[in-house]
mmCIF file of C-alpha atoms and ligand atoms in Angstrom:
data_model
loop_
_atom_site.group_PDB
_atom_site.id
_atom_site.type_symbol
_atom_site.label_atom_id
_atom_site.label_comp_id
_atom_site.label_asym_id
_atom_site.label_seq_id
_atom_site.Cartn_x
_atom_site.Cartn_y
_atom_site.Cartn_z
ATOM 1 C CA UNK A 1 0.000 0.000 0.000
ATOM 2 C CA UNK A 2 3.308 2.296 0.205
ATOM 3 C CA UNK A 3 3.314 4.830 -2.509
ATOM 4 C CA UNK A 4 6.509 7.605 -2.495
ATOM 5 C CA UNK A 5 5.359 10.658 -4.311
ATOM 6 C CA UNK A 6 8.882 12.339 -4.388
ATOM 7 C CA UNK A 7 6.923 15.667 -5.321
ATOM 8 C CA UNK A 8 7.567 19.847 -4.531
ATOM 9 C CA UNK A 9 6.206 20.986 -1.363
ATOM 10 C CA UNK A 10 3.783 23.726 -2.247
ATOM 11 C CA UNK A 11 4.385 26.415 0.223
ATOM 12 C CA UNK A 12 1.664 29.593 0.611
ATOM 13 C CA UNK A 13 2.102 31.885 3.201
ATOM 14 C CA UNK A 14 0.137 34.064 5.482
ATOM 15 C CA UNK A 15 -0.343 37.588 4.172
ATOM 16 C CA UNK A 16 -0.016 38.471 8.077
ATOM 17 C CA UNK A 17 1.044 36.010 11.445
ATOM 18 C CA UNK A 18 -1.945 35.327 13.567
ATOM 19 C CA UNK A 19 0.854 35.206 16.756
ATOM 20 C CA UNK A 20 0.341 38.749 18.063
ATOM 21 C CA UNK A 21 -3.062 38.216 18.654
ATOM 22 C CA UNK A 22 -2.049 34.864 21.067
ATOM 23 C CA UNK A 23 -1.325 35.399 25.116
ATOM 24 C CA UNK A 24 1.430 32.923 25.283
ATOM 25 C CA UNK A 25 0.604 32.960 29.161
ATOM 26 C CA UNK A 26 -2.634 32.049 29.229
ATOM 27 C CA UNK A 27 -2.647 28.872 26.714
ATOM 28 C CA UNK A 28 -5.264 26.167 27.139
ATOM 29 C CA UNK A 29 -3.472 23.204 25.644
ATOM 30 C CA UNK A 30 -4.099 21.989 22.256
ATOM 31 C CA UNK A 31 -6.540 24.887 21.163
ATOM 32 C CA UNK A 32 -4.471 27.815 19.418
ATOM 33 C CA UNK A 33 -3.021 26.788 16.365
ATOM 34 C CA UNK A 34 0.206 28.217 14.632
ATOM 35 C CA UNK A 35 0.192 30.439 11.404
ATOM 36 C CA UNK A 36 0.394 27.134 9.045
ATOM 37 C CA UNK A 37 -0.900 23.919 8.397
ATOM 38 C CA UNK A 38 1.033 20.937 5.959
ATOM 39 C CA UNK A 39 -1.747 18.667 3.726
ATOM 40 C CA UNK A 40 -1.253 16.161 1.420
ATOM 41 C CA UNK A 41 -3.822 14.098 -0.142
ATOM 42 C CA UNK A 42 -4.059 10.062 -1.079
ATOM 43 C CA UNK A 43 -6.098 9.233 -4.513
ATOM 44 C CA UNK A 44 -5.695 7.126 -7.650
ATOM 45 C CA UNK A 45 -3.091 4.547 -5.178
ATOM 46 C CA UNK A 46 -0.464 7.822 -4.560
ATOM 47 C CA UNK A 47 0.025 10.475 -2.470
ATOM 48 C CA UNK A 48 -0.382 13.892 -4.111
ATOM 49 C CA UNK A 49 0.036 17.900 -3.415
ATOM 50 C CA UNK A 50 1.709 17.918 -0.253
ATOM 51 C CA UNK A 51 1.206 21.754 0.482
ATOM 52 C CA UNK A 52 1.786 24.172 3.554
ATOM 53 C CA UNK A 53 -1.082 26.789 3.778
ATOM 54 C CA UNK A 54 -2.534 29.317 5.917
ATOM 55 C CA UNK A 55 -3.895 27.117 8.991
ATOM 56 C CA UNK A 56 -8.151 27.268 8.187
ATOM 57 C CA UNK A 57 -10.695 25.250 8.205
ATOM 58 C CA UNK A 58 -11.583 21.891 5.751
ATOM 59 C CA UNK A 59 -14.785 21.410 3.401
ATOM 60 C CA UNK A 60 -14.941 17.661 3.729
ATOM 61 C CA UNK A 61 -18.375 15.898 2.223
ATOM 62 C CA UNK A 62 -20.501 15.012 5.247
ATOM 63 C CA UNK A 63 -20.407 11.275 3.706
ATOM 64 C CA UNK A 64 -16.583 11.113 3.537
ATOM 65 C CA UNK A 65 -16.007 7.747 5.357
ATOM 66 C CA UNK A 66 -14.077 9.281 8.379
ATOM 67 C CA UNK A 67 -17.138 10.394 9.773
ATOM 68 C CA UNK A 68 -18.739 6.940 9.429
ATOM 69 C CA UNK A 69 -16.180 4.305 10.018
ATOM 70 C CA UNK A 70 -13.761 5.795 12.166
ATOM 71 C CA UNK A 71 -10.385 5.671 9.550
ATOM 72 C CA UNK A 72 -8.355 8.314 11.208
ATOM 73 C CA UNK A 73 -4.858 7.468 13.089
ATOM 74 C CA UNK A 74 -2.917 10.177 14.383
ATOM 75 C CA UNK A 75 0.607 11.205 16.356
ATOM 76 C CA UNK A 76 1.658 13.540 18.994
ATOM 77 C CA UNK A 77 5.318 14.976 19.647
ATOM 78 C CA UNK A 78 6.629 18.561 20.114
ATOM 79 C CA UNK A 79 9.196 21.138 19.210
ATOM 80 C CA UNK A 80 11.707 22.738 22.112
ATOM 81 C CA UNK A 81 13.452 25.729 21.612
ATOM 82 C CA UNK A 82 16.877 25.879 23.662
ATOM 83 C CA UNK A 83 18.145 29.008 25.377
ATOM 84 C CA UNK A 84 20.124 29.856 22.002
ATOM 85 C CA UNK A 85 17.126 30.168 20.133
ATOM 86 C CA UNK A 86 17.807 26.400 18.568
ATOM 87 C CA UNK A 87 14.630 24.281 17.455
ATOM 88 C CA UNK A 88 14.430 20.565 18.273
ATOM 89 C CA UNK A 89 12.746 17.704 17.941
ATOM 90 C CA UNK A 90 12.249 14.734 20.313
ATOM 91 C CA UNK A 91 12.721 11.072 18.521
ATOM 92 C CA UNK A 92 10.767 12.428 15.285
ATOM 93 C CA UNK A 93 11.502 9.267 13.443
ATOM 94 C CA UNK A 94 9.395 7.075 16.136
ATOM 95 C CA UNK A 95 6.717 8.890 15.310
ATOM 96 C CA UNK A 96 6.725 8.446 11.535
ATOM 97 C CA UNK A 97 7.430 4.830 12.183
ATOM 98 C CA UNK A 98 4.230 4.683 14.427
ATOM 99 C CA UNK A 99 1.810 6.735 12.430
ATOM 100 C CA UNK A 100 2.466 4.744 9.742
ATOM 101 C CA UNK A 101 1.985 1.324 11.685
ATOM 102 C CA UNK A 102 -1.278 2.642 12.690
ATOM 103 C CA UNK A 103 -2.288 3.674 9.475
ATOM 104 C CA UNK A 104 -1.358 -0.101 8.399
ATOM 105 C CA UNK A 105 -3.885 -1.302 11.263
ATOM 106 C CA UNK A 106 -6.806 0.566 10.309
ATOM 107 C CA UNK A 107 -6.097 -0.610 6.364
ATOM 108 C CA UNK A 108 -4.900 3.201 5.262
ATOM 109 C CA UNK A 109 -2.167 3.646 3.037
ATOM 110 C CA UNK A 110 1.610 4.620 4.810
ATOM 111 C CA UNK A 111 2.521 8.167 4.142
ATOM 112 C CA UNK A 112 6.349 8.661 2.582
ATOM 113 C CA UNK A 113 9.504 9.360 4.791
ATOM 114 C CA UNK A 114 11.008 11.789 2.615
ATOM 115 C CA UNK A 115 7.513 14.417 2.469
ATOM 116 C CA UNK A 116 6.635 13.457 5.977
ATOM 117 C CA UNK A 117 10.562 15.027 7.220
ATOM 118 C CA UNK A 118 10.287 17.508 4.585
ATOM 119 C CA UNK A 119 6.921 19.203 5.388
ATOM 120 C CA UNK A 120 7.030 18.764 9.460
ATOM 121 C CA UNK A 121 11.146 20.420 9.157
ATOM 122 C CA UNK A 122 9.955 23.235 7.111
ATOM 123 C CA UNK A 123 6.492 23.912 8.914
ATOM 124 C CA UNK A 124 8.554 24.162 12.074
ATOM 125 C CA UNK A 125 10.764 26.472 10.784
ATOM 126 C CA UNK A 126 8.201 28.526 9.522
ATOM 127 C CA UNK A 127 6.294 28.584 12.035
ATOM 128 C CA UNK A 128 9.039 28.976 15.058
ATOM 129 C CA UNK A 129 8.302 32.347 16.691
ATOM 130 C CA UNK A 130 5.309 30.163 17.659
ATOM 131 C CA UNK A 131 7.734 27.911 20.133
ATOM 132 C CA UNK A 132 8.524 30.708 23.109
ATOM 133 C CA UNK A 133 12.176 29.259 25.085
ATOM 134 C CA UNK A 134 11.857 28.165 28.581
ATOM 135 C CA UNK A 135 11.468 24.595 30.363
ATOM 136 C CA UNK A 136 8.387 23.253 29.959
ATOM 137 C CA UNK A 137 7.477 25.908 26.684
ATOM 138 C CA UNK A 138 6.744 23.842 23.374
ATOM 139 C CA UNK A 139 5.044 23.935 20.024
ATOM 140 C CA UNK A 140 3.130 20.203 20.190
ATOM 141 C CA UNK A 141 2.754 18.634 16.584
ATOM 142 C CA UNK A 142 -0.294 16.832 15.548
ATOM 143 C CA UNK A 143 -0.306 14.890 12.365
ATOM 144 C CA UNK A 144 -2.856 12.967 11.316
ATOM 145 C CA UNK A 145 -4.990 11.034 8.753
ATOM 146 C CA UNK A 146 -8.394 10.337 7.837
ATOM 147 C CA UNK A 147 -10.244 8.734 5.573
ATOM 148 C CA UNK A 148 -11.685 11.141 2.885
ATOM 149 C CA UNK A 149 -13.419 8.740 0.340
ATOM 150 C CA UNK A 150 -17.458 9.990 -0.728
ATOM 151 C CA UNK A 151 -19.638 6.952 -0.071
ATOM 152 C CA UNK A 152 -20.994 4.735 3.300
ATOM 153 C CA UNK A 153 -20.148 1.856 2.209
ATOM 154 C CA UNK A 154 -18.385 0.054 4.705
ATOM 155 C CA UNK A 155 -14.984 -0.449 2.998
ATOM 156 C CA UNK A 156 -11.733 0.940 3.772
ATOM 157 C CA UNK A 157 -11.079 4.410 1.662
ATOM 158 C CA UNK A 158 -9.487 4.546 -1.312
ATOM 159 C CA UNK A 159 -8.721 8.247 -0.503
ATOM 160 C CA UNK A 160 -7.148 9.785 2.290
ATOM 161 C CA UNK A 161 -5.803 13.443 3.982
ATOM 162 C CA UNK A 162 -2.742 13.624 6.008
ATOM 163 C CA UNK A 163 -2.464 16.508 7.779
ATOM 164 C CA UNK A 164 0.301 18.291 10.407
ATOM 165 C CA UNK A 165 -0.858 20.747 12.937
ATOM 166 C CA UNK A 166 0.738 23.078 15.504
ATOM 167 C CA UNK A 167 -0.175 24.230 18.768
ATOM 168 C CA UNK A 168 1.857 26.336 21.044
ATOM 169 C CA UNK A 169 1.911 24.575 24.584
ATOM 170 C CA UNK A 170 3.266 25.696 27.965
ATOM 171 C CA UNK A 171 4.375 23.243 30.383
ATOM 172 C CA UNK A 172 1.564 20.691 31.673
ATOM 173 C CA UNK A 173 1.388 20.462 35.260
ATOM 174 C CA UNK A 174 -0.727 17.681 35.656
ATOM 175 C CA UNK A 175 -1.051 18.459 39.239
ATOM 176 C CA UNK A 176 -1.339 15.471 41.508
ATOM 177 C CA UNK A 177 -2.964 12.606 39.349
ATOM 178 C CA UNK A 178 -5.052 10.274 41.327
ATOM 179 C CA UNK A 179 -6.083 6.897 38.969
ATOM 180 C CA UNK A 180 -8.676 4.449 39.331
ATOM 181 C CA UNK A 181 -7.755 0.494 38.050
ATOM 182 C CA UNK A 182 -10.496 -0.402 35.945
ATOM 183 C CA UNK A 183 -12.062 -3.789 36.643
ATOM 184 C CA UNK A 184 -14.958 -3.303 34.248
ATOM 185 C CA UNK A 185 -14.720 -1.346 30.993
ATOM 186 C CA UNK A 186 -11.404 -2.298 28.615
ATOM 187 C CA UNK A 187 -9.209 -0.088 26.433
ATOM 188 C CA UNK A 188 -7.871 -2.736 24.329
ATOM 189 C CA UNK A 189 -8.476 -6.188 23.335
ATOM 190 C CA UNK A 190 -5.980 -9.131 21.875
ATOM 191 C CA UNK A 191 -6.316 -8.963 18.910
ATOM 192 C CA UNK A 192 -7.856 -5.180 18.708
ATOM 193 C CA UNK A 193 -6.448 -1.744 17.867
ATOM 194 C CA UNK A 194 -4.827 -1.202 21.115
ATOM 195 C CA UNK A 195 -1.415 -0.523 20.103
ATOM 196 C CA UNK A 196 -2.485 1.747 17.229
ATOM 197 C CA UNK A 197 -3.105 5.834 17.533
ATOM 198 C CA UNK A 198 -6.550 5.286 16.172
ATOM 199 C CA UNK A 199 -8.956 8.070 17.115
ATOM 200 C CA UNK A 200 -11.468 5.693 17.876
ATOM 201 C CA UNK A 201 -9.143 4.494 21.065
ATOM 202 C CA UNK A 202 -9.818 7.713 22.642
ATOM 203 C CA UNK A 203 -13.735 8.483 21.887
ATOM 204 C CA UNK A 204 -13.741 4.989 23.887
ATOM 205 C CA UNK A 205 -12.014 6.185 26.885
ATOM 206 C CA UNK A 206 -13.994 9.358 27.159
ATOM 207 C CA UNK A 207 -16.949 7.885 29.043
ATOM 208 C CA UNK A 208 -15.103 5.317 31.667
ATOM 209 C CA UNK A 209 -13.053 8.495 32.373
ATOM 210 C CA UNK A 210 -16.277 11.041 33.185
ATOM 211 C CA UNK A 211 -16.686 7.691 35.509
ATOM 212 C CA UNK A 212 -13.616 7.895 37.165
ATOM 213 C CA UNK A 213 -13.559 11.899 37.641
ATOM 214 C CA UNK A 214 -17.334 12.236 39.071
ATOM 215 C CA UNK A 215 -15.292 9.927 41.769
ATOM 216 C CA UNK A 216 -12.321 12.855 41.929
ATOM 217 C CA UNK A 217 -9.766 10.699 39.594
ATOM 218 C CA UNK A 218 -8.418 11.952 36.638
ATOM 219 C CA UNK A 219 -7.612 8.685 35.118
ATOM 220 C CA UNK A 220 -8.164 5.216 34.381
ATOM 221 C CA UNK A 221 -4.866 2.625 34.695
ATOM 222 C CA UNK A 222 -6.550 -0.092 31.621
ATOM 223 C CA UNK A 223 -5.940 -3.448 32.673
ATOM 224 C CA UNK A 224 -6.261 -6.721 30.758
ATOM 225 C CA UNK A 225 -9.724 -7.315 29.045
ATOM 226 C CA UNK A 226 -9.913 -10.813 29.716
ATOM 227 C CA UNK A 227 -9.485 -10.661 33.521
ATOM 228 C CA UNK A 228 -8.697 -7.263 34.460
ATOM 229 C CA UNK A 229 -5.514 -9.129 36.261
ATOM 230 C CA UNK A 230 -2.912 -7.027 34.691
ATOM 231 C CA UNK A 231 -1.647 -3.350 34.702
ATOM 232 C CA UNK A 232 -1.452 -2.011 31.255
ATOM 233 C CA UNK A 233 -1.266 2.020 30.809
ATOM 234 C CA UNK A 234 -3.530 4.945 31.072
ATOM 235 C CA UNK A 235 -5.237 7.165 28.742
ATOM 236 C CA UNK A 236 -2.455 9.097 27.192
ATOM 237 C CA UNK A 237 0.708 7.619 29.235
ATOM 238 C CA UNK A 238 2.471 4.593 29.650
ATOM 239 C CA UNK A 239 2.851 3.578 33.684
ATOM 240 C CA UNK A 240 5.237 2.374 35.848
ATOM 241 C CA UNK A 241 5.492 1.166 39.114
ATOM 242 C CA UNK A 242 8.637 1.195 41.255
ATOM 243 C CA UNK A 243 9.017 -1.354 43.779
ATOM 244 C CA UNK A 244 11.480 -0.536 46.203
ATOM 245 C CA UNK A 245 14.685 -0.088 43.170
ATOM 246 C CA UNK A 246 13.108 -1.485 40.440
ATOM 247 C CA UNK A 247 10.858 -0.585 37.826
ATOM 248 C CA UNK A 248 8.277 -2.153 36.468
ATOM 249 C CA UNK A 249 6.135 -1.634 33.308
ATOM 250 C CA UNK A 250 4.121 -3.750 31.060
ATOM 251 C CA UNK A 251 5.732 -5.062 27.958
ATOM 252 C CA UNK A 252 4.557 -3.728 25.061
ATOM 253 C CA UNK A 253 2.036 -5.684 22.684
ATOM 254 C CA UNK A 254 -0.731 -5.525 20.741
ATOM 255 C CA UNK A 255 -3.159 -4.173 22.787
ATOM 256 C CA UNK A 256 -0.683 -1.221 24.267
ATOM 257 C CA UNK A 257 0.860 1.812 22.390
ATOM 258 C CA UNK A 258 4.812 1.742 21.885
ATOM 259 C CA UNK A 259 5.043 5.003 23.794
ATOM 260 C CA UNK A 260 8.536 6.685 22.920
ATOM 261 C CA UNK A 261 8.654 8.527 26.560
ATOM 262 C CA UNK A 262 7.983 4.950 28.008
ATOM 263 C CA UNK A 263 11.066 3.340 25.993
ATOM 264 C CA UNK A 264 13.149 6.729 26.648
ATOM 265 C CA UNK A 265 12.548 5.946 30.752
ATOM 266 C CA UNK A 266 13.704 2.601 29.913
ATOM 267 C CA UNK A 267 16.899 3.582 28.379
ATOM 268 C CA UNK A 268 17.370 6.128 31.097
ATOM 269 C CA UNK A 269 17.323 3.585 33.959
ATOM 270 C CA UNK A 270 19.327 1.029 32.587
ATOM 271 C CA UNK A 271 21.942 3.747 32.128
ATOM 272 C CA UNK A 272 21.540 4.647 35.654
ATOM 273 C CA UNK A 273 21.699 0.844 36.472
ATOM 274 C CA UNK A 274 18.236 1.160 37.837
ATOM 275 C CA UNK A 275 16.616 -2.590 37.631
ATOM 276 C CA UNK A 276 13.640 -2.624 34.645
ATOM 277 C CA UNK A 277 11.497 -5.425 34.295
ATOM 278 C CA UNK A 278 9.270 -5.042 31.263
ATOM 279 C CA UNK A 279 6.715 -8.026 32.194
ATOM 280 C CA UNK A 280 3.133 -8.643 32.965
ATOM 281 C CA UNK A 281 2.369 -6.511 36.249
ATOM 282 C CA UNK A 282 -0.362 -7.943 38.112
ATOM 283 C CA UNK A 283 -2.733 -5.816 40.101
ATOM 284 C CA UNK A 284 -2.725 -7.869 43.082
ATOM 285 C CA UNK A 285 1.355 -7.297 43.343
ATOM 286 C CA UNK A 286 0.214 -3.477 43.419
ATOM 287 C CA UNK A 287 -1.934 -3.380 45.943
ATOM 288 C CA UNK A 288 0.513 -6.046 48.255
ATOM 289 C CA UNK A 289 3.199 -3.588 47.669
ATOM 290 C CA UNK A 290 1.092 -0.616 48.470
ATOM 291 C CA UNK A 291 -0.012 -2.297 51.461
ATOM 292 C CA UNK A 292 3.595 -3.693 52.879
ATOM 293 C CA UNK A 293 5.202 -0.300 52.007
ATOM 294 C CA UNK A 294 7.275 -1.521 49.104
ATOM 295 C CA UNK A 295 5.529 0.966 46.599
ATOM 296 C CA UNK A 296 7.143 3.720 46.220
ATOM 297 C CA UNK A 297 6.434 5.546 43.404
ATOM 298 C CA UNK A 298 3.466 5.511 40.221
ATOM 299 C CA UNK A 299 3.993 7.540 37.485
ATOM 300 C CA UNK A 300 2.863 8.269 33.779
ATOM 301 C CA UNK A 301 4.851 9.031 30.918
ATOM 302 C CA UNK A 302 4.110 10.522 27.627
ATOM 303 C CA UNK A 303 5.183 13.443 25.144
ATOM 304 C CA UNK A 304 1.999 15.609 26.837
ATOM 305 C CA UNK A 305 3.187 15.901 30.715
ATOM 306 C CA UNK A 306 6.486 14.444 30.085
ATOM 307 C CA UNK A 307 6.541 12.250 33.637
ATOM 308 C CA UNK A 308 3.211 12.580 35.814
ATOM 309 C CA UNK A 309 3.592 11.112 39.147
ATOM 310 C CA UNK A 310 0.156 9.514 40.566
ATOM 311 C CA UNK A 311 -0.288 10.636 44.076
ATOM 312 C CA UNK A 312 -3.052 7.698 44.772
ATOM 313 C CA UNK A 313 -4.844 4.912 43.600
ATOM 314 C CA UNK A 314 -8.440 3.316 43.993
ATOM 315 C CA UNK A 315 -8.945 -0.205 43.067
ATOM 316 C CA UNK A 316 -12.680 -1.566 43.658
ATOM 317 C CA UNK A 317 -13.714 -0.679 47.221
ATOM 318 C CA UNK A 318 -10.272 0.500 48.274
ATOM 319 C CA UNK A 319 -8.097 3.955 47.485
ATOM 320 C CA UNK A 320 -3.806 3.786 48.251
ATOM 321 C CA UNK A 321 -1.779 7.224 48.786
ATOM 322 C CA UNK A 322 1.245 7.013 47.904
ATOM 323 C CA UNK A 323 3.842 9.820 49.221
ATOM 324 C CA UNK A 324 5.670 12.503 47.575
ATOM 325 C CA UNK A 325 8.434 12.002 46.246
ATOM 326 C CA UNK A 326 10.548 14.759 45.687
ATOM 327 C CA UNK A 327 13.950 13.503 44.737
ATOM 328 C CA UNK A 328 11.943 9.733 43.725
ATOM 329 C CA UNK A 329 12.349 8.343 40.088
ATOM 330 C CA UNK A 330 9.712 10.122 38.604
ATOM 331 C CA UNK A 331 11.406 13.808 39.407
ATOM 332 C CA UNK A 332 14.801 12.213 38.092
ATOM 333 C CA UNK A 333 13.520 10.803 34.681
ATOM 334 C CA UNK A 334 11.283 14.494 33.953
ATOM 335 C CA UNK A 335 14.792 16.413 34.598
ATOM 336 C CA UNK A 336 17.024 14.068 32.336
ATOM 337 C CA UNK A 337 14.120 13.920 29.371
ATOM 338 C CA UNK A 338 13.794 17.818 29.811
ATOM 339 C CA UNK A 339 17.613 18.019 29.970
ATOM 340 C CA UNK A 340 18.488 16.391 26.317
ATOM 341 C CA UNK A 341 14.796 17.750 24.640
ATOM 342 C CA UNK A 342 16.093 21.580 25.878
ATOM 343 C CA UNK A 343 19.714 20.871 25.126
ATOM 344 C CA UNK A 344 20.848 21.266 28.363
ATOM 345 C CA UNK A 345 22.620 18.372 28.327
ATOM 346 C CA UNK A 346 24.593 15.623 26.788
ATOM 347 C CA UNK A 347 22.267 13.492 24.283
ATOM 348 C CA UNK A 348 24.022 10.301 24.563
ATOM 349 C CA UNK A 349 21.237 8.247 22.738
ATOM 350 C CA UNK A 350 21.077 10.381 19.779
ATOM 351 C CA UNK A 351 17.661 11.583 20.640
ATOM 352 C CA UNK A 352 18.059 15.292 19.498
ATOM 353 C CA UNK A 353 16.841 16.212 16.081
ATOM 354 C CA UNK A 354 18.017 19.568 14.984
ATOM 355 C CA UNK A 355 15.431 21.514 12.909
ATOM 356 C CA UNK A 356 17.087 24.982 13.106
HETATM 357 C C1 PLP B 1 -2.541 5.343 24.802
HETATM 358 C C2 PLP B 1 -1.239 6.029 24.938
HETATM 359 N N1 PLP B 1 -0.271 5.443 25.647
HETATM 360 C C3 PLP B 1 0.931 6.007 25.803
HETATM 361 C C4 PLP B 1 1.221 7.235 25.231
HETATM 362 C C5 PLP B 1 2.581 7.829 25.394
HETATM 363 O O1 PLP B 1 3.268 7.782 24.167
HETATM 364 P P1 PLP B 1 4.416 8.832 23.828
HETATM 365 O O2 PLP B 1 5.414 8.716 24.919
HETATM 366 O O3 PLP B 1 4.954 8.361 22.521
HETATM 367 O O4 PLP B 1 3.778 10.158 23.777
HETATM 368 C C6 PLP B 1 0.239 7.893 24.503
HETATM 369 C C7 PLP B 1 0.505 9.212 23.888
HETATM 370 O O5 PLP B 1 0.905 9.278 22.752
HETATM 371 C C8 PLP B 1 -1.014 7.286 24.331
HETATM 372 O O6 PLP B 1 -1.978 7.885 23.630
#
């Protein structure tokens, strides 16, 4: 289903920025939108036009299948600016790998390497006044794709839109997250979408969550679907556990996302010889550990809130605090993340992508 279109980017520009309008203090996340917009369009088995224009709204036929069967995978990952005024990127090529294995889940076609690095290098740059410097300041990128094909017949599209979006961002205190362990709805299934960014994922998640926060929890920690024996990962994050020194996460499969932040952690701790087991976690070895005092830290990770440490958990009838940690795991793996995406450190991984 790979097609390469090795075609001219199409470039129009604002006649005049949107940015002094924008209070870069006062940003709720994900809902101002930078200057441009990059869109390339799938028909007759090839990708076509790829074009940065004037960020606006679509006319898309109400019967385009998107609307009806739910094709539409998308990414998430963010621009830093360092104290020089030098624009990075975070592990860009993970997310081109992923969209592209989502895209193969939902039966859409993969979008090119060379115009996916082309148009998200040069809408950055275009667009960089939009990225203010300062920990925690970012410009987050969404690209995405949906099914554009006319007709409700339920078939996959034969025509698609990819799309890359902008949004300035300031850092995203998550506060103290308190998570409920479901042990009735699922995210995922064997089998299912689970590991894939398909929209659909997170329309599912919407209503267990309203659950969860009518209860004063922000978030639901999935667990298996057979059983709900097994810690998988939240809504937007990955999650680990640390029992006494180690840490423990699930291993990734089909029914959980290949979260770059979680396999960054990973990388981090085994450099810091910090013990990682990547295995089934069960529940009940959570709530024995929270009970015997051998739990010392939860946290989240994802390119959103970086690390979010969980503060408590409920599980059925019963709710666990866990205590702050200030100098715990979860504060060390946010500074060294925030240390290589600012360039404020070494970047021994190769992480750092250098836009400009
Ligand atoms: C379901 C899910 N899990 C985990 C993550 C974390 O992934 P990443 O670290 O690549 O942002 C995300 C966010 O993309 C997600 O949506």
């Amino acid at each position: 289903m790979n097609s390469s279109a090795t075609q001219k980017l199409n470039i129009q520009k604002v006649e005049s920025s949107r940015i002094g309008q924008v209070d870069f203090s006062n940003l709720t996340f994900g809902s101002t939108f930078s200057d441009h917009m990059f869109e390339c369009d799938y028909k007759d088995g090839t990708w076509q036009n790829p074009t940065i224009k004037p960020y606006g709204p679509l006319t898309i036929s109400p019967a385009a299948k998107v609307f009806h069967y739910g094709q539409a995978v998308f990414e998430g990952m963010k621009a830093y600016k360092d104290d020089n005024g030098k624009v990075w990127l975070f592990r860009p090529q993970e997310n081109f790998l992923r969209i592209n294995k989502s895209s193969v889940r939902m039966a859409m076609p993969e979008f090119p390497r060379d115009i996916f690095f082309d148009a998200l290098t040069t809408l950055v740059k275009m667009d960089k006044d939009w990225i203010k410097p300062g920990l925690g300041n970012s410009l987050y990128i969404r690209p995405f794709v949906m099914a554009t094909q006319v007709g409700v017949g339920a078939s996959p599209s034969t025509e698609y839109k990819f799309m890359i979006l902008m949004s300035p961002a300031q850092a995203y205190y998550t506060g103290d997250v308190k998570v409920v362990i479901a042990d009735h709805y699922s995210r995922s299934a064997n089998g299912g979408v689970g590991a894939a960014k398909a929209a659909g994922n997170y329309g599912a998640q919407f209503f267990p969550t309203n659950l969860a926060r009518e209860k004063g929890f922000q978030q639901v920690i999935w667990t298996d679907a057979n059983n709900h024996e097994y810690l998988e990962e939240a809504g937007t994050m990955n999650v680990f556990f640390r029992v006494n020194d180690t840490l423990l996460t699930a291993p990734i499969s089909d029914r959980i996302l290949d979260g770059v932040t979680r396999k960054s952690v990973i990388a981090l701790a085994k450099q810091d010889n910090i013990k990682v087991e990547e295995r089934p976690v069960l529940v009940s070895e959570i709530v024995e550990a929270a009970k015997n005092g051998s739990l010392k830290e939860i946290f989240g990770a994802g390119t959103a809130a970086v690390i979010s440490p969980v503060c408590a958990f409920s599980y059925k009838e019963d709710t666990f605090d866990l205590e702050k940690q200030d100098d715990g795991f979860a504060a060390r793996f946010k500074k060294e993340l925030l240390d290589i995406q600012y360039n404020r450190s070494e970047d021994p991984f190769d992480w750092r992508f250098e836009v400009v």
